Each structure stands twice: as structure tokens, then as C-alpha cells.
mmCIF file of C-alpha atoms in Angstrom:
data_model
loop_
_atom_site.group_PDB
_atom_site.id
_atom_site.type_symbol
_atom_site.label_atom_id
_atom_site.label_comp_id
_atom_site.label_asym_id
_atom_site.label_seq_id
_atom_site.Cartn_x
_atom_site.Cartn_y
_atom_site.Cartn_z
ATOM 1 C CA UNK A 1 13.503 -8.545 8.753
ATOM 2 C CA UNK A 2 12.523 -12.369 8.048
ATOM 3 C CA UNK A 3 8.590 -11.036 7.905
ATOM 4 C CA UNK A 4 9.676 -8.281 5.130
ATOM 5 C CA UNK A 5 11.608 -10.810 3.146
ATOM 6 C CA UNK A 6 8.714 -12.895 3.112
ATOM 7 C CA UNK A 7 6.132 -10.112 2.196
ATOM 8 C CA UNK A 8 8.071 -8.017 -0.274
ATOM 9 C CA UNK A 9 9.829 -11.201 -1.840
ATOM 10 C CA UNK A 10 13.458 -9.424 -2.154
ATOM 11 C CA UNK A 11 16.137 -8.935 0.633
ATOM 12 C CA UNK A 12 17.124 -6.049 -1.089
ATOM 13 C CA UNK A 13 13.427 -4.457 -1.247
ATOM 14 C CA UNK A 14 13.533 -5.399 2.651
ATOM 15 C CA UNK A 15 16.797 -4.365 3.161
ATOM 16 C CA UNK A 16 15.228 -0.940 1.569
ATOM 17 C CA UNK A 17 12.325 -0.551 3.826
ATOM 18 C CA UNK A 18 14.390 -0.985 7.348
ATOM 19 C CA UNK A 19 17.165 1.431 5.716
ATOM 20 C CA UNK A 20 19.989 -0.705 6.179
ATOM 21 C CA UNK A 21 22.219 -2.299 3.330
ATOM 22 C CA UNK A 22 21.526 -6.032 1.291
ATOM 23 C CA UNK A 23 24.804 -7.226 3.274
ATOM 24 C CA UNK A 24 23.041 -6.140 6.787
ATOM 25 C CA UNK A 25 19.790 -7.633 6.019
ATOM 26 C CA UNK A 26 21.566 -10.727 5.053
ATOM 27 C CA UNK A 27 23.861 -10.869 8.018
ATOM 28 C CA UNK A 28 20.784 -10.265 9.885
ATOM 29 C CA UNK A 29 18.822 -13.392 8.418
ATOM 30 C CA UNK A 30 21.870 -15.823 9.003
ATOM 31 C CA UNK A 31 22.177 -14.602 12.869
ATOM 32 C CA UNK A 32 18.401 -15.952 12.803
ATOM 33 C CA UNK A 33 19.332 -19.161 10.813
ATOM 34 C CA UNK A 34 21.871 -19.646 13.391
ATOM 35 C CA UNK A 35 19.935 -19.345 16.331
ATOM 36 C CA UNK A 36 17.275 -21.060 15.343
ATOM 37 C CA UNK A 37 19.423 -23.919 13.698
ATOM 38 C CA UNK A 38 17.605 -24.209 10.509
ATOM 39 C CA UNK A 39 18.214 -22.226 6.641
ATOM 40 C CA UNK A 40 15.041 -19.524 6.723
ATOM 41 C CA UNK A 41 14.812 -18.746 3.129
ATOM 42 C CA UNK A 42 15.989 -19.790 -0.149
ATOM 43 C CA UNK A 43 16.882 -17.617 -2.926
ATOM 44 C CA UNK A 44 15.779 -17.936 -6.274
ATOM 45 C CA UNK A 45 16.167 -15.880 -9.639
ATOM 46 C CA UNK A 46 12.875 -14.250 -8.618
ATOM 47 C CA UNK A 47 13.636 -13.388 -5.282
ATOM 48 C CA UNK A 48 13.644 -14.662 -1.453
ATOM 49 C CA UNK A 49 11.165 -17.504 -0.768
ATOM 50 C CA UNK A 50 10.772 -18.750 2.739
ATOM 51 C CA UNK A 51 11.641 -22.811 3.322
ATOM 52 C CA UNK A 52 8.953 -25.024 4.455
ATOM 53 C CA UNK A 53 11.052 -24.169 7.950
ATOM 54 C CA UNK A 54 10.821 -20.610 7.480
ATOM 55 C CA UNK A 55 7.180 -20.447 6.368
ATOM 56 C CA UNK A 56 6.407 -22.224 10.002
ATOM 57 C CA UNK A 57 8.413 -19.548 11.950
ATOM 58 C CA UNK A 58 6.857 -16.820 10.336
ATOM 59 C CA UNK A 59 3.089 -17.841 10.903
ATOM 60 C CA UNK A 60 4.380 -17.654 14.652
ATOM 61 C CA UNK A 61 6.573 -14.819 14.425
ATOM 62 C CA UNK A 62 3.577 -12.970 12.821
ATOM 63 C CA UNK A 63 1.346 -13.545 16.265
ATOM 64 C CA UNK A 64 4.272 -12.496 18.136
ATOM 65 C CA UNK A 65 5.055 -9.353 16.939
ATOM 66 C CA UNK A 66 0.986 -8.534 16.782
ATOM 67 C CA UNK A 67 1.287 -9.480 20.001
ATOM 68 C CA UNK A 68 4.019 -7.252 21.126
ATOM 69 C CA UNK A 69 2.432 -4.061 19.271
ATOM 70 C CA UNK A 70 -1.036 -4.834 21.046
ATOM 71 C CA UNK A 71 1.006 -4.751 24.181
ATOM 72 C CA UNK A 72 3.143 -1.295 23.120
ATOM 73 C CA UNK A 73 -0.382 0.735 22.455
ATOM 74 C CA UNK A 74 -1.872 -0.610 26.130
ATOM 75 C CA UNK A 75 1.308 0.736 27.844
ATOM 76 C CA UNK A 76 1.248 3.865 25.893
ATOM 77 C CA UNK A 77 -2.235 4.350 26.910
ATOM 78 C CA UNK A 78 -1.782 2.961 30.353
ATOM 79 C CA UNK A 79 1.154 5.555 30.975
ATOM 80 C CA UNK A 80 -1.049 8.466 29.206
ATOM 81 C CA UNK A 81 1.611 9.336 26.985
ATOM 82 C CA UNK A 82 -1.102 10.397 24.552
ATOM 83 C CA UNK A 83 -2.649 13.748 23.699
ATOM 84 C CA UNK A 84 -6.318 14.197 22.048
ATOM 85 C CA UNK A 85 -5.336 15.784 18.665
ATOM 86 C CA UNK A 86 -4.366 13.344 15.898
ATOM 87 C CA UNK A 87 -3.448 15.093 12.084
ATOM 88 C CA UNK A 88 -3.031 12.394 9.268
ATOM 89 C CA UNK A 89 -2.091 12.850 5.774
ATOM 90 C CA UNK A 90 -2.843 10.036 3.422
ATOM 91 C CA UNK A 91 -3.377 9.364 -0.601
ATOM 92 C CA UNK A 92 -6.614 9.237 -1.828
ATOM 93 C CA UNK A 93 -7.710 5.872 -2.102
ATOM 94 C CA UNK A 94 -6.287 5.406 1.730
ATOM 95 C CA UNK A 95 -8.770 8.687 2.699
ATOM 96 C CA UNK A 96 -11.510 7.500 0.543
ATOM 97 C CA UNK A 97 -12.114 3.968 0.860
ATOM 98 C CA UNK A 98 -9.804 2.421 3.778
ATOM 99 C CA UNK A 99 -9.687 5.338 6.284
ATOM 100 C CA UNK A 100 -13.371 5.696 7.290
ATOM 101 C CA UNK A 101 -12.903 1.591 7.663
ATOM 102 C CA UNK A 102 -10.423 2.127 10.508
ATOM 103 C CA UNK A 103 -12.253 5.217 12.183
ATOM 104 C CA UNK A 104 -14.404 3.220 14.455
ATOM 105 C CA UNK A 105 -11.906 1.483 15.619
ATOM 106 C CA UNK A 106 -9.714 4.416 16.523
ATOM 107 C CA UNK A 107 -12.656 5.830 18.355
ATOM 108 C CA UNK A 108 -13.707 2.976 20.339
ATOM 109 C CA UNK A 109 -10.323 2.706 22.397
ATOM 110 C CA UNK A 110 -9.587 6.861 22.361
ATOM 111 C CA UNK A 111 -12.680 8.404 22.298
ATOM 112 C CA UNK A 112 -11.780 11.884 22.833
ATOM 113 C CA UNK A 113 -9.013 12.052 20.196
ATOM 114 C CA UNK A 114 -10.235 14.855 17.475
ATOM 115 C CA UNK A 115 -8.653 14.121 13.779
ATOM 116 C CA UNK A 116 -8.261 15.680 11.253
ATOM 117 C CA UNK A 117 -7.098 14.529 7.756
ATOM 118 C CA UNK A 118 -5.620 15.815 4.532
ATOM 119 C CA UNK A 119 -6.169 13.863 1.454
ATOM 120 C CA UNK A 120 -3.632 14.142 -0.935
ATOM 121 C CA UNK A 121 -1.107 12.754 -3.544
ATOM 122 C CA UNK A 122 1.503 10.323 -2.495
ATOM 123 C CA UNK A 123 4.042 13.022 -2.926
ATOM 124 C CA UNK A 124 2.143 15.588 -0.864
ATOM 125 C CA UNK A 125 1.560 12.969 1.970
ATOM 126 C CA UNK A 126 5.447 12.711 2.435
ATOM 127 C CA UNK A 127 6.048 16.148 2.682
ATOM 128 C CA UNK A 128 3.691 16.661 4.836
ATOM 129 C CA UNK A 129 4.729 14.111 7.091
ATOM 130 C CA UNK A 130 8.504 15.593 6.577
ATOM 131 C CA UNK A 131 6.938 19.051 7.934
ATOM 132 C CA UNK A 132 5.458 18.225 10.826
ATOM 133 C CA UNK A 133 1.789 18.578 9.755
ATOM 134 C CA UNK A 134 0.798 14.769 10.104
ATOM 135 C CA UNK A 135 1.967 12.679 12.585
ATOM 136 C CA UNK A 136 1.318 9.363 10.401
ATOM 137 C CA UNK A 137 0.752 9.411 6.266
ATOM 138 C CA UNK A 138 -0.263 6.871 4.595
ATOM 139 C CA UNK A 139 0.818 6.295 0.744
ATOM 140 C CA UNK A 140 0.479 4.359 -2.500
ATOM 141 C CA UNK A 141 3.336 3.776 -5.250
ATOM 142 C CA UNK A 142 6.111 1.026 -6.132
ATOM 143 C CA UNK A 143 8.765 2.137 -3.109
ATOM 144 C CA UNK A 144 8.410 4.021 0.458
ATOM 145 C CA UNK A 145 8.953 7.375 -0.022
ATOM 146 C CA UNK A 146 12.433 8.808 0.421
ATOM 147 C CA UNK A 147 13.470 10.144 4.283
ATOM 148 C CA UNK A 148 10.331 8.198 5.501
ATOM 149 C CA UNK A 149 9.919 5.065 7.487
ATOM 150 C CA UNK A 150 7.453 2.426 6.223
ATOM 151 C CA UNK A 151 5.262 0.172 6.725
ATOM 152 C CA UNK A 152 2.831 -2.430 4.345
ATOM 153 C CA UNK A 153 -1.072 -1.770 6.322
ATOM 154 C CA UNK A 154 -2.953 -3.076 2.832
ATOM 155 C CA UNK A 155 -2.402 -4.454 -0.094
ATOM 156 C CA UNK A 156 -4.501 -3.508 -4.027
ATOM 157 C CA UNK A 157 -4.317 -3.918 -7.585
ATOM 158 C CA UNK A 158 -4.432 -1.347 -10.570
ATOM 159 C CA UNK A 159 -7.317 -2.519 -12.528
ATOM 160 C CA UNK A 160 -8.309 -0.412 -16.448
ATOM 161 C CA UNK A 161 -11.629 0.533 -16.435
ATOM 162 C CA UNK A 162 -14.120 1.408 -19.680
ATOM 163 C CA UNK A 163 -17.905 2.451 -19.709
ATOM 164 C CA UNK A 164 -19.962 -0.477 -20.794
ATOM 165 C CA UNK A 165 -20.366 1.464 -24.386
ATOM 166 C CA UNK A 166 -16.298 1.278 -24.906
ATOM 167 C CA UNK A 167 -15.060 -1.382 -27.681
ATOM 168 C CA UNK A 168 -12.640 -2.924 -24.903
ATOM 169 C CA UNK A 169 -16.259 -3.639 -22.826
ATOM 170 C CA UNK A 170 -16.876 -6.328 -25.495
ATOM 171 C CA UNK A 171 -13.721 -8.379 -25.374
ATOM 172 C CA UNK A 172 -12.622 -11.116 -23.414
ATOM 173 C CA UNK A 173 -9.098 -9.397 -22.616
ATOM 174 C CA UNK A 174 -6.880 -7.009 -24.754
ATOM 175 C CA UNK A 175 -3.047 -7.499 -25.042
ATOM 176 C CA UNK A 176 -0.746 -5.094 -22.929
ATOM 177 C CA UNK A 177 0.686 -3.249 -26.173
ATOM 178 C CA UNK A 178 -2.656 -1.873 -26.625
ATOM 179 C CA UNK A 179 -2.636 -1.043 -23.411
ATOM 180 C CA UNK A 180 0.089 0.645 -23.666
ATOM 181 C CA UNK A 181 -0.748 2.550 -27.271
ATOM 182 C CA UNK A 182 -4.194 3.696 -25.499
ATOM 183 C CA UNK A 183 -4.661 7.247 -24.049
ATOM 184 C CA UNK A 184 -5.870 6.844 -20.817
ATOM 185 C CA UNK A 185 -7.505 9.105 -18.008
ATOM 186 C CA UNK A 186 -4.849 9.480 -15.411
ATOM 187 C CA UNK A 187 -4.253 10.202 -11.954
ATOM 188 C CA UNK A 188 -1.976 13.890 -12.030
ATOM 189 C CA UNK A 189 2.006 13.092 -11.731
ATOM 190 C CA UNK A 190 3.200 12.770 -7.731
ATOM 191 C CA UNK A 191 -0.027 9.891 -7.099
ATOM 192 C CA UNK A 192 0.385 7.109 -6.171
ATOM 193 C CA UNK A 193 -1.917 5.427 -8.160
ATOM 194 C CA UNK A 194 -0.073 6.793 -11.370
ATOM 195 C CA UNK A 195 3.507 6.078 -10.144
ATOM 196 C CA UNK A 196 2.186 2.231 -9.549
ATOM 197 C CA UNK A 197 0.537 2.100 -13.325
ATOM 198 C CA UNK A 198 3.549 3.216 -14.979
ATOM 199 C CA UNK A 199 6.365 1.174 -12.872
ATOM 200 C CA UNK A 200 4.488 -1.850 -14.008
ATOM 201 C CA UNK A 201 3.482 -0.894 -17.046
ATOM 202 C CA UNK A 202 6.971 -0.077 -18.318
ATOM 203 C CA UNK A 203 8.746 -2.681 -16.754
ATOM 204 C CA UNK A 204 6.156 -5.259 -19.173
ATOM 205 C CA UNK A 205 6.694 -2.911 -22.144
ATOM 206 C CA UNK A 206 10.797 -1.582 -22.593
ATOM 207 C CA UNK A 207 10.448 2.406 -23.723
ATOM 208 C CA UNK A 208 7.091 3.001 -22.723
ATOM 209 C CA UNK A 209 5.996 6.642 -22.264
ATOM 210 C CA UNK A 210 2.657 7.985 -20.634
ATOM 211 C CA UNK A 211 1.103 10.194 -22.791
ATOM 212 C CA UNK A 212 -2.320 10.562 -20.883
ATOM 213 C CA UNK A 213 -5.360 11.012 -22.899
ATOM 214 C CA UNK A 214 -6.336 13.533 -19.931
ATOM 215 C CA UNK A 215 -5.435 13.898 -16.493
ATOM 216 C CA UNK A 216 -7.023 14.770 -13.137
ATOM 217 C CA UNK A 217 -6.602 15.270 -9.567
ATOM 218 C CA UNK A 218 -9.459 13.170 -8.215
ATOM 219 C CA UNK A 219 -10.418 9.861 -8.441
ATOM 220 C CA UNK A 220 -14.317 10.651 -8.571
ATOM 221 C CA UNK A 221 -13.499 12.557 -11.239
ATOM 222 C CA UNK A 222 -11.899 9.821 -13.019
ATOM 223 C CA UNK A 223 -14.439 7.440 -12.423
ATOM 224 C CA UNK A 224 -17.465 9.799 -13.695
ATOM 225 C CA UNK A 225 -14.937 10.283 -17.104
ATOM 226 C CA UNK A 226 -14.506 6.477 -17.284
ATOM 227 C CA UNK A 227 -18.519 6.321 -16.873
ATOM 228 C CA UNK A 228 -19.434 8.890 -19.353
ATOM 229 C CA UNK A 229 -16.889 7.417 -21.940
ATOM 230 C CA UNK A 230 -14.260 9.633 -22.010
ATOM 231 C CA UNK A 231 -12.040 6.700 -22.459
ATOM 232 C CA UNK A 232 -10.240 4.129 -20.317
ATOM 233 C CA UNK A 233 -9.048 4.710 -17.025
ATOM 234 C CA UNK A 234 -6.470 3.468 -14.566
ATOM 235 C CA UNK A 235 -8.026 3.032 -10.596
ATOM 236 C CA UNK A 236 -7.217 1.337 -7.650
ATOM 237 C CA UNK A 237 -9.866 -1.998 -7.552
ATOM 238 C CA UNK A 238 -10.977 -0.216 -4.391
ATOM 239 C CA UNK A 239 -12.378 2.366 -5.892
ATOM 240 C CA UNK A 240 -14.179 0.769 -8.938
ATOM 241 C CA UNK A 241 -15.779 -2.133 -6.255
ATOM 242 C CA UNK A 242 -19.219 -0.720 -6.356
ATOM 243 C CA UNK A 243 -19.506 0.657 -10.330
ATOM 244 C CA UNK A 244 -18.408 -2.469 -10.948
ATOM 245 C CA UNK A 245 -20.749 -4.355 -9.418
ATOM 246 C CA UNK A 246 -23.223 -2.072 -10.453
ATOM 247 C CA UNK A 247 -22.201 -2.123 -14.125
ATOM 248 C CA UNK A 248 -21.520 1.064 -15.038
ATOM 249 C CA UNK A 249 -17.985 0.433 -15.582
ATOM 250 C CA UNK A 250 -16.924 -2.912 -17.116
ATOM 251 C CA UNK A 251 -12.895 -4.109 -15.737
ATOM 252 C CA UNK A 252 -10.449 -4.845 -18.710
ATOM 253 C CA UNK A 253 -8.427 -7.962 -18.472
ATOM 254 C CA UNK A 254 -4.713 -7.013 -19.731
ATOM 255 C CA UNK A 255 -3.360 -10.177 -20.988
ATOM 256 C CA UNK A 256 0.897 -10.557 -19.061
ATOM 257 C CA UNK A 257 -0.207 -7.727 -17.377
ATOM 258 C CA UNK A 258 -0.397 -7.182 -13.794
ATOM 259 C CA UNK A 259 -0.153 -4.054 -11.133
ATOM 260 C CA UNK A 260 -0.167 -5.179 -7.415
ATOM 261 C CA UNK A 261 0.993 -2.666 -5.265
ATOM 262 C CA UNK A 262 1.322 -1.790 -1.042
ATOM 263 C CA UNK A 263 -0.535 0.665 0.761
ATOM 264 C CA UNK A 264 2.048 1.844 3.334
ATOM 265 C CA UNK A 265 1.866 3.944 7.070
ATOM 266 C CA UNK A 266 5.316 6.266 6.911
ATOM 267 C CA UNK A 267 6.471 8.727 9.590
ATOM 268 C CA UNK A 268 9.789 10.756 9.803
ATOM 269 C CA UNK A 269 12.821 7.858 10.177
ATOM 270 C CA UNK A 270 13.947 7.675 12.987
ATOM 271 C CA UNK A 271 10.755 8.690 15.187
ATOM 272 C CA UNK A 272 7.810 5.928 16.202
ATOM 273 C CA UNK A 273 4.470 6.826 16.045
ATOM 274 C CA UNK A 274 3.291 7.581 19.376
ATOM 275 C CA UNK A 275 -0.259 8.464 21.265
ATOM 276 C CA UNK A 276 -3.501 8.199 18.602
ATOM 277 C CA UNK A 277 -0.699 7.767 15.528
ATOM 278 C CA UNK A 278 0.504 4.314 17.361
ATOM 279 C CA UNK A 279 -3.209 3.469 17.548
ATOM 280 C CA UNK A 280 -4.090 4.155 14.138
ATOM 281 C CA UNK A 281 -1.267 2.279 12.862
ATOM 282 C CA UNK A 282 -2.238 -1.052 14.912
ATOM 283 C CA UNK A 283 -5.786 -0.569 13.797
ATOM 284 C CA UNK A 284 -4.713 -0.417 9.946
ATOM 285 C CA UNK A 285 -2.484 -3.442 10.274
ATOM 286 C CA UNK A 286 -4.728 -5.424 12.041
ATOM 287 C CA UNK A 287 -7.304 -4.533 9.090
ATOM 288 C CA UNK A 288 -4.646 -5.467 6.916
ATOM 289 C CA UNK A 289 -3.645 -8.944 8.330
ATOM 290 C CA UNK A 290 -8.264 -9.641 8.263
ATOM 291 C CA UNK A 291 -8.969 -8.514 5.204
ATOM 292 C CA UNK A 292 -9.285 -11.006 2.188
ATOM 293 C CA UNK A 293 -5.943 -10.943 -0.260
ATOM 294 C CA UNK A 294 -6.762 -9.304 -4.000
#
């Protein structure tokens, strides 16, 4: 619970994520305070920041409970309480441009496990977890997905987009209401990547409505409208790494503007991933904890 506090920022959003109540996940903290014999966090008007105490017990607390999953997916193995078939369901950007990351990975300690995966909106992930059709999903979007247990594997950024033609191309930064009087090129309702955009964007700008300029299902698709100057568009910074660096499409600075958002592993509450799924989930984490913060 500590680690959550400290990555989300917010008891409650912790609190949230373990599905238990604000009052729990504080009683929970103090039990720690107490046994440990020093005050963990410290609240403040934005949130839960961890004391100079706290930020030393969770750099150790982080090795530990690596530790402990490394040791939970050699027992599972050890015990063969795995089969070879492994069906994941994830967003997009997770299929596209994380997922083939943490293939090798998967395949150097099972071999023999045959996957198959469904890419999909956020919304279609989680029912397909709900089903029984994926043994893990993996998500995008503001909050963990209703009925589903969570679990942070990466963290991204929203970043607008523009062809190098586009007025916006030729400014240092643009403010956040035009931003938010532009038509954009949107993901379709249910992504992640859309859900994200607009939580941020309205919570900058009160009464804010999306009223894309035209939306689509893909985010190739986006990217080739962005390029061809449809207009702007709205994509994770995952997916825009190599046009930008190629320069085909130009990033938009949003002045008091700013979309972070988690990546997330979910399965049915309740449940654990087991066999290959347990694997996977350790091999996205540990990507997680090696990868350079955006």
C-alpha cells in the first residue's frame, strides 16, 4: 500500500487500486508507521508525499517485493503449475510498441508457451479479460477499469502532434484554450488514449467538450492523418518516437498543459495471474522499473 501511495500520489487513488476504502488504506499505513516507529508519509493539499523516512523504506521495500515476485514465478515454474497456451488482450499502444519489447523475455524462460494476442480498446481489453478470453490485459486511461485488478507496468505522456506544414509547427508553444477550441483527430470513444486526453484536458479547461475533427480506430491511421495534414492529433509519445525524430510530425508544446498517464496489467479481482500470465507480468514490471521516466 505504502509503494501505491508513493506512485499514484493519493491514498485514495491507492486505496482505489487495492479495492479497499481511504479509512483501510490509512489504517493500513499507520500499522506500518507503528511498526516501523517512524511517520511514512505526509499529506499535503496535493496529495500523499513520502518523508525523507519513508522515501528510504520504499527504495528497499521496492527490492523486496521484486524480490519476492522473482521468487513466486521460480516456484510456479519449479512446481509446473503452468500450461503452454498464453491469450492476452491489451490496448494498442501496449500491443504496438511495448509488447513485442517484453516477448523475448517471455520466451527465453518458457519457451514452449504459444500466445496469442488481441489488440484492442481499453474498454474491449476489460471485457475480455471479464470473459475469460485473456488471462492478463493490459490498458491505458485515467483509472483501472471497473471489476478488474490492477497494476502500473509503464508509465507515458499524451503529446499533440501536427505535420511540419501545420501553423502550430511554427510556434514555440500554443495556449491550452486553443487546444481545446481545435478539432483534433481522435482515438474512437472506449481508448484509452482518448479517455486520458479528455480527463486532463477538461480538468485544465471547466466545460470542455470533445468535438473531434475526425475519429479513428487505429493509431497508424492517426499518425498517417497527422502526416498528411489532416489536422492535429492526440498520441501516446510512444507512438510518435520515430516520426518525430524523423520529422515528419513536429510535437506541440501546450502551455499549463500536461497528460501523464499509467499503462496498467488487470486480471479478474480476486484471481492472480498464474503460469505464462505471472511471467508476463514480472517481465513488464521489470521493464517498467529499467526503463527511463518520460
Amino acid at each position: 500500500m505504502l509503494l501505491s501511495v508513493v506512485e499514484l500520489g493519493s491514498l485514495s487513488q491507492a486505496a482505489k487500486m487495492h479495492g479497499v476504502t481511504q479509512p483501510a488504506a490509512s489504517s493500513r499505513i499507520r500499522y506500518l508507521e507503528k511498526l516501523v516507529g517512524v511517520p511514512m508519509l505526509m499529506r499535503t493539499p496535493n496529495g500523499s508525499l513520502p518523508t525523507p523516512s519513508g522515501l528510504e523504506i520504499v527504495e528497499r521495500a521496492r527490492a523486496v517485493i521484486d524480490a519476492a515476485h522473482r521468487l513466486d514465478d521460480e516456484i510456479t515454474m519449479l512446481l509446473g503449475q503452468r500450461n503452454s497456451r498464453l491469450r492476452v488482450a491489451a490496448s494498442q499502444t501496449v500491443a504496438e510498441y511495448l509488447f513485442p519489447q517484453w516477448l523475448p523475455a517471455l520466451r527465453a524462460q518458457i519457451p514452449e508457451a504459444a500466445v496469442t494476442l488481441d489488440a484492442g480498446s481499453s474498454a474491449q481489453v476489460r471485457e475480455s479479460v471479464l470473459a475469460g478470453r485473456a488471462e492478463i490485459g493490459f490498458v491505458e486511461g485515467p483509472q483501472a477499469p471497473e471489476g478488474l485488478e490492477s497494476r502500473t507496468v509503464a508509465r507515458d505522456r499524451l503529446v499533440v502532434v501536427v505535420s511540419p506544414q501545420h501553423a502550430w509547427a511554427r510556434r514555440s508553444a500554443i495556449s491550452v484554450e486553443e487546444l481545446a477550441d481545435a478539432a483534433l483527430i481522435q482515438r474512437e470513444s472506449g481508448s484509452g488514449t482518448r479517455t486520458s486526453f479528455e480527463c486532463a484536458l477538461a480538468a485544465v479547461v471547466p466545460g470542455w467538450v470533445s468535438a473531434p475533427l475526425l475519429q479513428l480506430s487505429s493509431t497508424t491511421a492517426l499518425k498517417n492523418s497527422a502526416v498528411r495534414g489532416v489536422g492535429p492529433a492526440v498520441l501516446s509519445s510512444l507512438a510518435v518516437k520515430e516520426e518525430i525524430a524523423a520529422g515528419t510530425l513536429r510535437p506541440v508544446i501546450v502551455t499549463n498543459f500536461e497528460a501523464k498517464r499509467f499503462l496498467r496489467a488487470v486480471w479478474p479481482k480476486g484471481q492472480r495471474p498464474a503460469g505464462p500470465a505471472r511471467v508476463l507480468f514480472a517481465v513488464a514490471h521489470r521493464a517498467r522499473d529499467a526503463a527511463p521516466q518520460s
